[in-house]
mmCIF file of C-alpha atoms and ligand atoms in Angstrom:
data_model
loop_
_atom_site.group_PDB
_atom_site.id
_atom_site.type_symbol
_atom_site.label_atom_id
_atom_site.label_comp_id
_atom_site.label_asym_id
_atom_site.label_seq_id
_atom_site.Cartn_x
_atom_site.Cartn_y
_atom_site.Cartn_z
ATOM 1 C CA MET A 1 0.000 0.000 0.000
ATOM 2 C CA PRO A 2 1.434 3.400 -0.868
ATOM 3 C CA ASP A 3 1.906 5.756 2.057
ATOM 4 C CA LYS A 4 -1.226 7.833 2.498
ATOM 5 C CA PHE A 5 0.723 10.995 3.265
ATOM 6 C CA ALA A 6 3.060 12.983 1.062
ATOM 7 C CA ARG A 7 6.738 12.241 1.572
ATOM 8 C CA ARG A 8 7.346 15.831 2.624
ATOM 9 C CA MET A 9 5.370 15.269 5.837
ATOM 10 C CA SER A 10 7.534 12.364 6.984
ATOM 11 C CA THR A 11 10.264 14.431 8.613
ATOM 12 C CA VAL A 12 8.154 17.251 10.035
ATOM 13 C CA HIS A 13 6.749 17.081 13.537
ATOM 14 C CA ARG A 14 4.218 18.962 15.609
ATOM 15 C CA SER A 15 5.831 21.945 17.267
ATOM 16 C CA PHE A 16 7.489 20.700 20.448
ATOM 17 C CA ILE A 17 6.654 24.002 22.134
ATOM 18 C CA ARG A 18 2.963 23.737 21.356
ATOM 19 C CA GLU A 19 3.009 20.264 22.931
ATOM 20 C CA ILE A 20 4.749 21.621 26.029
ATOM 21 C CA LEU A 21 2.165 24.361 26.326
ATOM 22 C CA LYS A 22 -0.470 21.671 26.916
ATOM 23 C CA VAL A 23 1.497 20.311 29.890
ATOM 24 C CA THR A 24 1.917 23.779 31.328
ATOM 25 C CA ALA A 25 -1.783 24.677 31.196
ATOM 26 C CA ASP A 26 -1.973 23.755 34.922
ATOM 27 C CA PRO A 27 -2.300 27.168 36.652
ATOM 28 C CA GLU A 28 -0.016 26.032 39.494
ATOM 29 C CA ILE A 29 2.849 25.677 37.035
ATOM 30 C CA ILE A 30 4.924 28.804 36.565
ATOM 31 C CA SER A 31 5.703 28.669 32.887
ATOM 32 C CA PHE A 32 8.745 30.221 31.253
ATOM 33 C CA ALA A 33 8.028 27.937 28.302
ATOM 34 C CA GLY A 34 5.674 29.864 26.015
ATOM 35 C CA GLY A 35 6.635 32.682 23.736
ATOM 36 C CA LEU A 36 3.650 34.687 24.808
ATOM 37 C CA PRO A 37 3.564 38.464 25.068
ATOM 38 C CA ASN A 38 2.221 39.726 28.394
ATOM 39 C CA PRO A 39 -1.596 39.867 27.966
ATOM 40 C CA GLU A 40 -1.879 42.626 30.600
ATOM 41 C CA LEU A 41 -0.301 44.879 27.982
ATOM 42 C CA PHE A 42 -2.720 44.086 25.171
ATOM 43 C CA PRO A 43 -4.544 47.302 24.181
ATOM 44 C CA VAL A 44 -7.982 45.761 24.760
ATOM 45 C CA ASP A 45 -9.985 48.973 25.211
ATOM 46 C CA ALA A 46 -8.300 50.762 22.330
ATOM 47 C CA MET A 47 -8.901 47.781 20.037
ATOM 48 C CA ASP A 48 -12.512 47.594 21.172
ATOM 49 C CA LYS A 49 -12.951 51.263 20.276
ATOM 50 C CA ALA A 50 -11.124 50.872 16.952
ATOM 51 C CA SER A 51 -13.251 47.900 15.963
ATOM 52 C CA ARG A 52 -16.496 49.710 16.809
ATOM 53 C CA GLN A 53 -15.344 52.649 14.687
ATOM 54 C CA VAL A 54 -14.477 50.331 11.805
ATOM 55 C CA PHE A 55 -17.895 48.664 11.864
ATOM 56 C CA ALA A 56 -19.667 52.030 12.175
ATOM 57 C CA ASP A 57 -17.685 53.711 9.391
ATOM 58 C CA ILE A 58 -16.807 51.037 6.829
ATOM 59 C CA GLY A 59 -18.673 47.977 8.111
ATOM 60 C CA ALA A 60 -19.443 46.172 4.861
ATOM 61 C CA SER A 61 -16.111 46.797 3.163
ATOM 62 C CA ALA A 62 -14.284 45.595 6.276
ATOM 63 C CA LEU A 63 -16.136 42.317 5.822
ATOM 64 C CA GLN A 64 -15.441 41.991 2.087
ATOM 65 C CA TYR A 65 -12.634 40.164 0.262
ATOM 66 C CA SER A 66 -9.682 42.435 -0.411
ATOM 67 C CA THR A 67 -6.350 42.604 -2.258
ATOM 68 C CA THR A 68 -3.532 40.166 -1.638
ATOM 69 C CA GLU A 69 -1.013 42.980 -1.140
ATOM 70 C CA GLY A 70 -2.892 44.312 1.874
ATOM 71 C CA ASP A 71 -4.631 47.483 3.064
ATOM 72 C CA ALA A 72 -2.914 50.484 1.437
ATOM 73 C CA GLY A 73 -3.337 52.681 4.526
ATOM 74 C CA LEU A 74 -1.821 50.026 6.761
ATOM 75 C CA ARG A 75 1.141 49.579 4.414
ATOM 76 C CA ALA A 76 1.682 53.353 4.387
ATOM 77 C CA ILE A 77 1.797 53.351 8.208
ATOM 78 C CA ILE A 78 4.294 50.471 8.235
ATOM 79 C CA ALA A 79 6.501 52.372 5.737
ATOM 80 C CA LYS A 80 6.243 55.573 7.820
ATOM 81 C CA ARG A 81 7.283 53.695 10.977
ATOM 82 C CA TYR A 82 10.358 52.346 9.139
ATOM 83 C CA ALA A 83 11.159 55.885 7.959
ATOM 84 C CA ASP A 84 10.984 57.099 11.572
ATOM 85 C CA ARG A 85 13.727 54.579 12.354
ATOM 86 C CA GLY A 86 15.858 55.633 9.407
ATOM 87 C CA LEU A 87 14.930 53.011 6.799
ATOM 88 C CA THR A 88 13.355 54.078 3.502
ATOM 89 C CA VAL A 89 10.799 51.522 2.356
ATOM 90 C CA ASP A 90 8.348 51.930 -0.518
ATOM 91 C CA PRO A 91 4.816 50.996 0.686
ATOM 92 C CA ASP A 92 4.420 49.090 -2.606
ATOM 93 C CA SER A 93 7.236 46.782 -1.558
ATOM 94 C CA ILE A 94 5.317 45.774 1.589
ATOM 95 C CA LEU A 95 3.095 42.703 1.515
ATOM 96 C CA VAL A 96 0.775 42.254 4.506
ATOM 97 C CA THR A 97 0.786 38.646 5.687
ATOM 98 C CA THR A 98 -1.129 36.427 8.068
ATOM 99 C CA GLY A 99 1.390 36.804 10.884
ATOM 100 C CA SER A 100 5.055 36.840 10.042
ATOM 101 C CA GLN A 101 4.942 33.054 10.321
ATOM 102 C CA GLN A 102 3.210 32.984 6.934
ATOM 103 C CA ILE A 103 6.213 34.668 5.334
ATOM 104 C CA LEU A 104 8.358 31.693 6.248
ATOM 105 C CA ASP A 105 5.915 29.364 4.538
ATOM 106 C CA ILE A 106 5.598 31.461 1.393
ATOM 107 C CA CYS A 107 9.357 32.093 1.234
ATOM 108 C CA ALA A 108 9.935 28.364 1.431
ATOM 109 C CA LYS A 109 7.438 27.800 -1.391
ATOM 110 C CA VAL A 110 9.027 30.492 -3.522
ATOM 111 C CA PHE A 111 12.694 29.671 -2.942
ATOM 112 C CA LEU A 112 13.211 26.106 -1.819
ATOM 113 C CA ASP A 113 13.467 23.037 -3.960
ATOM 114 C CA ARG A 114 14.162 19.729 -2.302
ATOM 115 C CA GLY A 115 17.810 19.525 -1.228
ATOM 116 C CA ASP A 116 18.521 23.273 -1.485
ATOM 117 C CA LYS A 117 20.898 24.487 1.181
ATOM 118 C CA VAL A 118 19.366 26.835 3.744
ATOM 119 C CA VAL A 119 21.617 28.376 6.353
ATOM 120 C CA ILE A 120 20.095 28.926 9.787
ATOM 121 C CA GLU A 121 21.441 29.939 13.166
ATOM 122 C CA ARG A 122 22.341 27.312 15.753
ATOM 123 C CA PRO A 123 20.138 27.401 17.812
ATOM 124 C CA GLY A 124 17.451 28.501 15.351
ATOM 125 C CA TYR A 125 13.811 29.614 15.414
ATOM 126 C CA LEU A 126 11.669 26.493 15.649
ATOM 127 C CA GLY A 127 8.820 27.929 13.560
ATOM 128 C CA ALA A 128 11.210 28.500 10.658
ATOM 129 C CA ILE A 129 12.700 25.030 10.976
ATOM 130 C CA GLN A 130 9.161 23.629 10.829
ATOM 131 C CA ALA A 131 8.002 25.832 7.930
ATOM 132 C CA PHE A 132 11.108 25.138 5.838
ATOM 133 C CA SER A 133 11.291 21.406 6.641
ATOM 134 C CA ILE A 134 8.073 20.761 4.728
ATOM 135 C CA PHE A 135 9.957 21.709 1.555
ATOM 136 C CA GLU A 136 12.791 19.269 2.329
ATOM 137 C CA PRO A 137 15.826 21.549 2.163
ATOM 138 C CA GLU A 138 19.237 20.673 3.518
ATOM 139 C CA PHE A 139 19.814 22.722 6.652
ATOM 140 C CA VAL A 140 23.298 24.085 7.235
ATOM 141 C CA THR A 141 23.787 25.643 10.661
ATOM 142 C CA VAL A 142 26.163 28.357 11.812
ATOM 143 C CA SER A 143 26.908 28.816 15.478
ATOM 144 C CA LEU A 144 25.555 31.879 17.152
ATOM 145 C CA GLU A 145 28.093 33.768 19.267
ATOM 146 C CA ASP A 146 27.359 36.574 21.743
ATOM 147 C CA ASP A 147 27.450 39.145 18.929
ATOM 148 C CA GLY A 148 25.981 37.178 16.039
ATOM 149 C CA PRO A 149 26.896 34.309 13.728
ATOM 150 C CA ASN A 150 30.378 32.869 13.439
ATOM 151 C CA LEU A 151 31.529 34.545 10.213
ATOM 152 C CA GLU A 152 34.005 31.842 9.153
ATOM 153 C CA GLU A 153 31.274 29.221 9.371
ATOM 154 C CA LEU A 154 28.895 31.515 7.515
ATOM 155 C CA GLU A 155 31.334 32.137 4.681
ATOM 156 C CA ALA A 156 32.125 28.420 4.440
ATOM 157 C CA ALA A 157 28.389 27.678 4.145
ATOM 158 C CA PHE A 158 27.976 30.369 1.482
ATOM 159 C CA LYS A 159 30.971 29.040 -0.485
ATOM 160 C CA ASP A 160 29.411 25.613 -0.345
ATOM 161 C CA GLY A 161 26.416 26.730 -2.409
ATOM 162 C CA ALA A 162 23.897 28.009 0.140
ATOM 163 C CA LYS A 163 20.756 29.442 -1.417
ATOM 164 C CA CYS A 164 19.536 31.547 1.461
ATOM 165 C CA PHE A 165 20.336 32.545 5.015
ATOM 166 C CA TYR A 166 17.447 32.892 7.467
ATOM 167 C CA ALA A 167 18.226 34.779 10.664
ATOM 168 C CA VAL A 168 16.762 36.776 13.539
ATOM 169 C CA PRO A 169 19.385 39.495 14.185
ATOM 170 C CA ASN A 170 17.492 41.231 17.010
ATOM 171 C CA PHE A 171 16.915 39.428 20.341
ATOM 172 C CA GLN A 172 16.716 36.100 18.639
ATOM 173 C CA ASN A 173 14.167 33.458 19.474
ATOM 174 C CA PRO A 174 15.344 31.286 21.202
ATOM 175 C CA SER A 175 18.696 32.681 22.415
ATOM 176 C CA GLY A 176 18.054 36.388 23.015
ATOM 177 C CA VAL A 177 21.295 37.126 21.099
ATOM 178 C CA SER A 178 21.585 40.276 18.926
ATOM 179 C CA TYR A 179 24.031 40.967 16.139
ATOM 180 C CA SER A 180 26.626 43.701 16.693
ATOM 181 C CA LEU A 181 26.829 46.512 14.122
ATOM 182 C CA GLU A 182 30.056 44.998 12.733
ATOM 183 C CA LYS A 183 28.445 41.608 12.218
ATOM 184 C CA ARG A 184 25.366 43.159 10.575
ATOM 185 C CA LYS A 185 27.645 44.822 8.023
ATOM 186 C CA ALA A 186 29.714 41.664 7.602
ATOM 187 C CA VAL A 187 26.622 39.494 7.024
ATOM 188 C CA ALA A 188 25.329 41.948 4.404
ATOM 189 C CA GLU A 189 28.712 42.015 2.696
ATOM 190 C CA LEU A 190 28.905 38.203 2.603
ATOM 191 C CA THR A 191 25.360 37.729 1.305
ATOM 192 C CA ASP A 192 26.070 40.292 -1.454
ATOM 193 C CA ARG A 193 29.431 38.742 -2.329
ATOM 194 C CA TYR A 194 28.100 35.196 -2.597
ATOM 195 C CA GLY A 195 24.669 36.076 -4.008
ATOM 196 C CA VAL A 196 22.868 34.434 -1.085
ATOM 197 C CA LEU A 197 19.349 35.630 -0.303
ATOM 198 C CA PHE A 198 19.100 37.028 3.227
ATOM 199 C CA VAL A 199 15.774 36.495 4.987
ATOM 200 C CA GLU A 200 15.759 38.778 8.017
ATOM 201 C CA ASP A 201 13.048 38.005 10.535
ATOM 202 C CA ASP A 202 12.523 40.896 12.929
ATOM 203 C CA PRO A 203 9.489 40.538 15.191
ATOM 204 C CA TYR A 204 11.391 41.749 18.281
ATOM 205 C CA GLY A 205 13.532 44.629 16.956
ATOM 206 C CA GLU A 206 11.358 47.332 18.479
ATOM 207 C CA LEU A 207 11.495 45.743 21.920
ATOM 208 C CA ARG A 208 14.972 46.992 22.816
ATOM 209 C CA PHE A 209 15.186 48.007 26.454
ATOM 210 C CA LEU A 210 18.990 48.318 26.699
ATOM 211 C CA GLY A 211 21.587 49.836 24.364
ATOM 212 C CA GLU A 212 21.203 51.649 21.059
ATOM 213 C CA HIS A 213 18.867 50.791 18.175
ATOM 214 C CA LEU A 214 20.901 49.179 15.388
ATOM 215 C CA PRO A 215 19.995 49.246 11.695
ATOM 216 C CA SER A 216 18.728 46.041 10.172
ATOM 217 C CA VAL A 217 21.052 43.909 8.033
ATOM 218 C CA TYR A 218 18.583 44.608 5.185
ATOM 219 C CA ALA A 219 19.706 48.246 5.264
ATOM 220 C CA PHE A 220 23.298 47.221 4.464
ATOM 221 C CA CYS A 221 22.525 44.699 1.691
ATOM 222 C CA LYS A 222 23.113 45.954 -1.857
ATOM 223 C CA THR A 223 20.980 43.228 -3.437
ATOM 224 C CA PRO A 224 17.606 43.502 -1.752
ATOM 225 C CA GLY A 225 16.930 40.770 0.756
ATOM 226 C CA ILE A 226 13.718 40.033 2.600
ATOM 227 C CA LEU A 227 12.743 41.848 5.775
ATOM 228 C CA CYS A 228 9.915 40.468 7.900
ATOM 229 C CA GLY A 229 7.972 42.354 10.570
ATOM 230 C CA SER A 230 4.965 41.752 12.782
ATOM 231 C CA PHE A 231 2.406 43.449 14.995
ATOM 232 C CA SER A 232 2.288 40.373 17.233
ATOM 233 C CA LYS A 233 4.777 41.570 19.830
ATOM 234 C CA ILE A 234 4.098 45.319 19.697
ATOM 235 C CA ALA A 235 0.281 45.240 19.589
ATOM 236 C CA ALA A 236 -1.331 41.779 19.741
ATOM 237 C CA PRO A 237 -0.722 38.415 18.063
ATOM 238 C CA GLY A 238 -4.420 37.526 17.812
ATOM 239 C CA PHE A 239 -4.911 39.740 14.764
ATOM 240 C CA ARG A 240 -2.318 37.652 12.904
ATOM 241 C CA ILE A 241 -0.837 40.593 11.051
ATOM 242 C CA GLY A 242 2.727 40.584 9.825
ATOM 243 C CA TRP A 243 4.423 41.980 6.750
ATOM 244 C CA VAL A 244 7.319 41.415 4.430
ATOM 245 C CA VAL A 245 9.440 43.931 2.540
ATOM 246 C CA ALA A 246 10.955 42.593 -0.660
ATOM 247 C CA GLY A 247 12.364 43.686 -4.027
ATOM 248 C CA LYS A 248 9.945 43.737 -6.969
ATOM 249 C CA GLU A 249 10.796 40.380 -8.513
ATOM 250 C CA THR A 250 10.598 38.506 -5.215
ATOM 251 C CA TYR A 251 7.526 40.474 -4.157
ATOM 252 C CA ASP A 252 5.560 39.288 -7.181
ATOM 253 C CA LYS A 253 6.408 35.655 -6.450
ATOM 254 C CA LEU A 254 5.488 36.037 -2.777
ATOM 255 C CA VAL A 255 2.130 37.503 -3.815
ATOM 256 C CA ILE A 256 1.441 34.438 -5.971
ATOM 257 C CA ALA A 257 2.343 32.065 -3.117
ATOM 258 C CA LYS A 258 0.157 34.021 -0.718
ATOM 259 C CA GLN A 259 -2.764 34.033 -3.117
ATOM 260 C CA ALA A 260 -2.520 30.277 -3.331
ATOM 261 C CA ALA A 261 -2.385 30.003 0.456
ATOM 262 C CA ASP A 262 -5.147 32.334 1.664
ATOM 263 C CA LEU A 263 -6.001 34.981 -0.983
ATOM 264 C CA HIS A 264 -5.286 37.785 1.497
ATOM 265 C CA THR A 265 -4.816 38.591 5.159
ATOM 266 C CA SER A 266 -8.070 39.097 7.086
ATOM 267 C CA THR A 267 -9.666 42.338 5.873
ATOM 268 C CA VAL A 268 -11.294 43.010 9.213
ATOM 269 C CA SER A 269 -8.060 42.433 11.181
ATOM 270 C CA GLN A 270 -6.230 44.857 8.912
ATOM 271 C CA ALA A 271 -8.971 47.483 9.128
ATOM 272 C CA ILE A 272 -9.022 47.384 12.935
ATOM 273 C CA MET A 273 -5.237 47.419 13.207
ATOM 274 C CA ARG A 274 -5.064 50.377 10.830
ATOM 275 C CA ARG A 275 -7.691 52.300 12.797
ATOM 276 C CA TYR A 276 -5.921 51.480 16.048
ATOM 277 C CA LEU A 277 -2.650 52.835 14.635
ATOM 278 C CA GLU A 278 -4.344 55.961 13.264
ATOM 279 C CA THR A 279 -6.040 56.828 16.534
ATOM 280 C CA ASN A 280 -3.512 55.728 19.171
ATOM 281 C CA ASP A 281 0.099 56.402 20.019
ATOM 282 C CA ILE A 282 1.684 53.043 19.254
ATOM 283 C CA GLU A 283 5.147 54.385 20.139
ATOM 284 C CA ALA A 284 3.953 55.149 23.678
ATOM 285 C CA HIS A 285 2.482 51.659 23.841
ATOM 286 C CA VAL A 286 5.751 50.086 22.710
ATOM 287 C CA ALA A 287 7.575 52.155 25.344
ATOM 288 C CA LEU A 288 5.285 50.661 27.985
ATOM 289 C CA ILE A 289 6.018 47.114 26.802
ATOM 290 C CA LYS A 290 9.747 47.767 26.779
ATOM 291 C CA GLU A 291 9.648 49.214 30.280
ATOM 292 C CA ARG A 292 7.800 46.167 31.618
ATOM 293 C CA TYR A 293 9.834 43.514 29.773
ATOM 294 C CA GLY A 294 13.050 45.307 30.723
ATOM 295 C CA ARG A 295 12.119 45.028 34.404
ATOM 296 C CA GLN A 296 11.081 41.406 34.044
ATOM 297 C CA ARG A 297 14.333 40.525 32.256
ATOM 298 C CA GLU A 298 16.324 42.365 34.946
ATOM 299 C CA CYS A 299 14.514 40.405 37.618
ATOM 300 C CA MET A 300 15.075 37.063 35.850
ATOM 301 C CA VAL A 301 18.818 37.694 35.433
ATOM 302 C CA GLU A 302 19.100 38.751 39.076
ATOM 303 C CA MET A 303 17.155 35.722 40.349
ATOM 304 C CA ILE A 304 19.214 33.352 38.203
ATOM 305 C CA GLY A 305 22.308 34.827 39.876
ATOM 306 C CA LYS A 306 20.709 34.138 43.242
ATOM 307 C CA TYR A 307 19.192 30.669 42.708
ATOM 308 C CA PHE A 308 21.076 28.860 39.895
ATOM 309 C CA PRO A 309 24.422 27.135 40.453
ATOM 310 C CA ALA A 310 27.332 29.237 39.132
ATOM 311 C CA GLU A 311 28.091 26.560 36.495
ATOM 312 C CA VAL A 312 24.935 27.564 34.551
ATOM 313 C CA THR A 313 25.682 30.341 32.048
ATOM 314 C CA ILE A 314 23.075 32.618 30.467
ATOM 315 C CA THR A 315 22.761 35.188 27.688
ATOM 316 C CA ARG A 316 21.918 38.739 28.751
ATOM 317 C CA PRO A 317 19.451 39.966 26.123
ATOM 318 C CA GLU A 318 19.117 43.700 25.469
ATOM 319 C CA GLY A 319 15.522 43.265 24.334
ATOM 320 C CA GLY A 320 12.891 40.787 23.231
ATOM 321 C CA MET A 321 11.306 38.057 25.309
ATOM 322 C CA PHE A 322 13.800 35.228 25.853
ATOM 323 C CA LEU A 323 17.032 34.310 27.489
ATOM 324 C CA TRP A 324 19.072 31.191 26.988
ATOM 325 C CA ALA A 325 20.755 29.057 29.612
ATOM 326 C CA THR A 326 23.537 26.530 29.162
ATOM 327 C CA LEU A 327 23.839 23.797 31.782
ATOM 328 C CA PRO A 328 27.017 21.825 32.468
ATOM 329 C CA GLY A 329 27.753 19.524 29.486
ATOM 330 C CA TYR A 330 26.777 16.309 31.260
ATOM 331 C CA MET A 331 23.238 17.531 31.999
ATOM 332 C CA SER A 332 20.168 16.976 29.837
ATOM 333 C CA SER A 333 17.533 19.691 29.812
ATOM 334 C CA MET A 334 15.018 17.061 28.613
ATOM 335 C CA ASP A 335 15.539 15.124 31.866
ATOM 336 C CA LEU A 336 15.508 18.375 33.803
ATOM 337 C CA PHE A 337 12.147 19.235 32.242
ATOM 338 C CA ASP A 338 10.381 16.321 33.978
ATOM 339 C CA ALA A 339 11.979 17.225 37.313
ATOM 340 C CA ALA A 340 11.013 20.875 36.804
ATOM 341 C CA ILE A 341 7.379 19.971 36.121
ATOM 342 C CA LYS A 342 7.354 18.141 39.474
ATOM 343 C CA GLU A 343 8.587 21.416 41.025
ATOM 344 C CA LYS A 344 5.778 23.145 39.073
ATOM 345 C CA VAL A 345 7.923 25.215 36.773
ATOM 346 C CA ALA A 346 8.367 24.877 32.995
ATOM 347 C CA PHE A 347 10.823 25.941 30.307
ATOM 348 C CA VAL A 348 11.623 24.799 26.770
ATOM 349 C CA PRO A 349 14.489 22.298 26.435
ATOM 350 C CA GLY A 350 16.990 23.518 23.833
ATOM 351 C CA ARG A 351 17.419 20.442 21.648
ATOM 352 C CA PRO A 352 14.477 21.099 19.231
ATOM 353 C CA PHE A 353 16.166 24.381 18.238
ATOM 354 C CA TYR A 354 19.147 22.427 16.854
ATOM 355 C CA VAL A 355 18.565 20.579 13.595
ATOM 356 C CA ASP A 356 21.792 18.620 14.171
ATOM 357 C CA GLY A 357 20.510 16.987 17.365
ATOM 358 C CA THR A 358 22.924 18.817 19.703
ATOM 359 C CA GLY A 359 22.018 21.391 22.359
ATOM 360 C CA GLU A 360 21.026 18.768 24.927
ATOM 361 C CA ASN A 361 22.307 20.899 27.817
ATOM 362 C CA THR A 362 20.577 24.132 26.810
ATOM 363 C CA LEU A 363 17.183 25.659 27.538
ATOM 364 C CA ARG A 364 15.037 28.680 26.721
ATOM 365 C CA LEU A 365 13.430 30.883 29.350
ATOM 366 C CA ASN A 366 10.715 33.400 28.500
ATOM 367 C CA PHE A 367 10.552 36.486 30.699
ATOM 368 C CA SER A 368 7.730 38.450 29.068
ATOM 369 C CA ASN A 369 4.772 36.544 30.431
ATOM 370 C CA ALA A 370 5.292 36.471 34.223
ATOM 371 C CA ASP A 371 5.440 39.280 36.769
ATOM 372 C CA GLU A 372 8.450 39.727 39.007
ATOM 373 C CA ALA A 373 7.007 37.771 41.970
ATOM 374 C CA ARG A 374 6.313 34.753 39.756
ATOM 375 C CA ILE A 375 9.703 35.095 38.100
ATOM 376 C CA GLU A 376 11.431 34.941 41.493
ATOM 377 C CA GLU A 377 9.355 31.956 42.617
ATOM 378 C CA GLY A 378 9.750 30.136 39.270
ATOM 379 C CA VAL A 379 13.517 30.695 39.074
ATOM 380 C CA SER A 380 13.949 29.465 42.656
ATOM 381 C CA ARG A 381 11.971 26.289 41.834
ATOM 382 C CA LEU A 382 14.040 25.746 38.698
ATOM 383 C CA GLY A 383 17.249 26.368 40.621
ATOM 384 C CA ARG A 384 16.198 23.597 43.051
ATOM 385 C CA ALA A 385 15.539 21.208 40.171
ATOM 386 C CA ILE A 386 18.903 22.015 38.534
ATOM 387 C CA LYS A 387 20.820 21.559 41.800
ATOM 388 C CA ALA A 388 19.324 18.091 42.201
ATOM 389 C CA PHE A 389 20.944 17.161 38.848
ATOM 390 C CA MET A 390 24.394 18.588 39.588
ATOM 391 C CA LYS A 391 27.273 16.131 39.966
HETATM 392 N N1 PMP B 401 9.552 34.769 13.808
HETATM 393 C C1 PMP B 401 10.026 34.644 15.052
HETATM 394 C C2 PMP B 401 11.503 34.715 15.276
HETATM 395 C C3 PMP B 401 9.144 34.459 16.129
HETATM 396 O O1 PMP B 401 9.631 34.323 17.364
HETATM 397 C C4 PMP B 401 7.749 34.419 15.877
HETATM 398 C C5 PMP B 401 6.756 34.232 17.002
HETATM 399 N N2 PMP B 401 6.988 33.170 17.819
HETATM 400 C C6 PMP B 401 7.318 34.539 14.555
HETATM 401 C C7 PMP B 401 8.237 34.739 13.540
HETATM 402 C C8 PMP B 401 5.867 34.465 14.183
HETATM 403 O O2 PMP B 401 5.164 35.526 14.701
HETATM 404 P P1 PMP B 401 3.777 36.027 14.099
HETATM 405 O O3 PMP B 401 3.337 35.029 13.068
HETATM 406 O O4 PMP B 401 2.850 36.092 15.257
HETATM 407 O O5 PMP B 401 4.061 37.361 13.501
#
């Protein structure tokens, strides 16, 4: 009997994180596992008002089919916000997508044939690994250092015929690492020199609570790459609104892939988001998020210093929602996970973020979704679980 399912599904699995989230639904568990923004900061009242205005003013058209490219007013606002941060982007080069996750799927459809070499960071974003895997590429990983990718490894991968490089240069999920200015320029130079497409995923770039804003790698590339953005972390993920900036030729192909996938991003979501942005100060809202996440990150780093054994090392993110811990080499974060659940605390073991099966002694901690009291309690529980595993 032939296999009922397409071959491409044989190596792709349900997201490990989504499975973990089921375990951590118990309210007694303090979860640092999810990648959830803090719901206390969702602009519920403002969105309620914006949606009532949309239905009162343009009700029927907000409920109609619309263009694949996306709401023109919304794209103009996205372009204006880039301009405010020093990047010139033509609104016609912006495609509104169903979350930025959809960009990964449509990019894979547009660029990847079976066996094509895709370079990703090690550790890498799980959602990209999942989206790309369906198209059966060959993953090539480059190690992520404190200031970005290892450039020798990156150049070696490019020389070896890589087709594209997918990366999250700001406050990466899962590691929290950000690229230095030097490495941003170096990555752009290498992608130009070797003709490798750079897919820059930037859902966290605006959530910088320490240090200076740095230009995106996209800004330094001479051949236009792909820049992805999202309203998920700066407004609310439930609308499922992201966007991609791309050069004309790529843009047209992405539009075709999106049409085939879902015709267009929800008209009503776009209309409400646009109205929200037109009638509220999103920059003030982002400042509020940064202030809160900055405090929560500070607290997590401090509590790790207090409760974890000194042998555990961590990244110190300057923004975003995650930090990354490395346990002594003999420890398995998978085994630790079960012990941690008994202590009623959860995290994401690092191994799924490595396509080469390494990373056994690493783990991801989310600091955006718990207040400081829960962070202290959760870190102390996790510290207890780790100490029980120490040799
Ligand atoms: N890219 C990265 C690096 C992410 O962390 C996420 C959210 N987990 C996404 C893309 C997808 O976000 P969304 O589809 O909500 O825009």
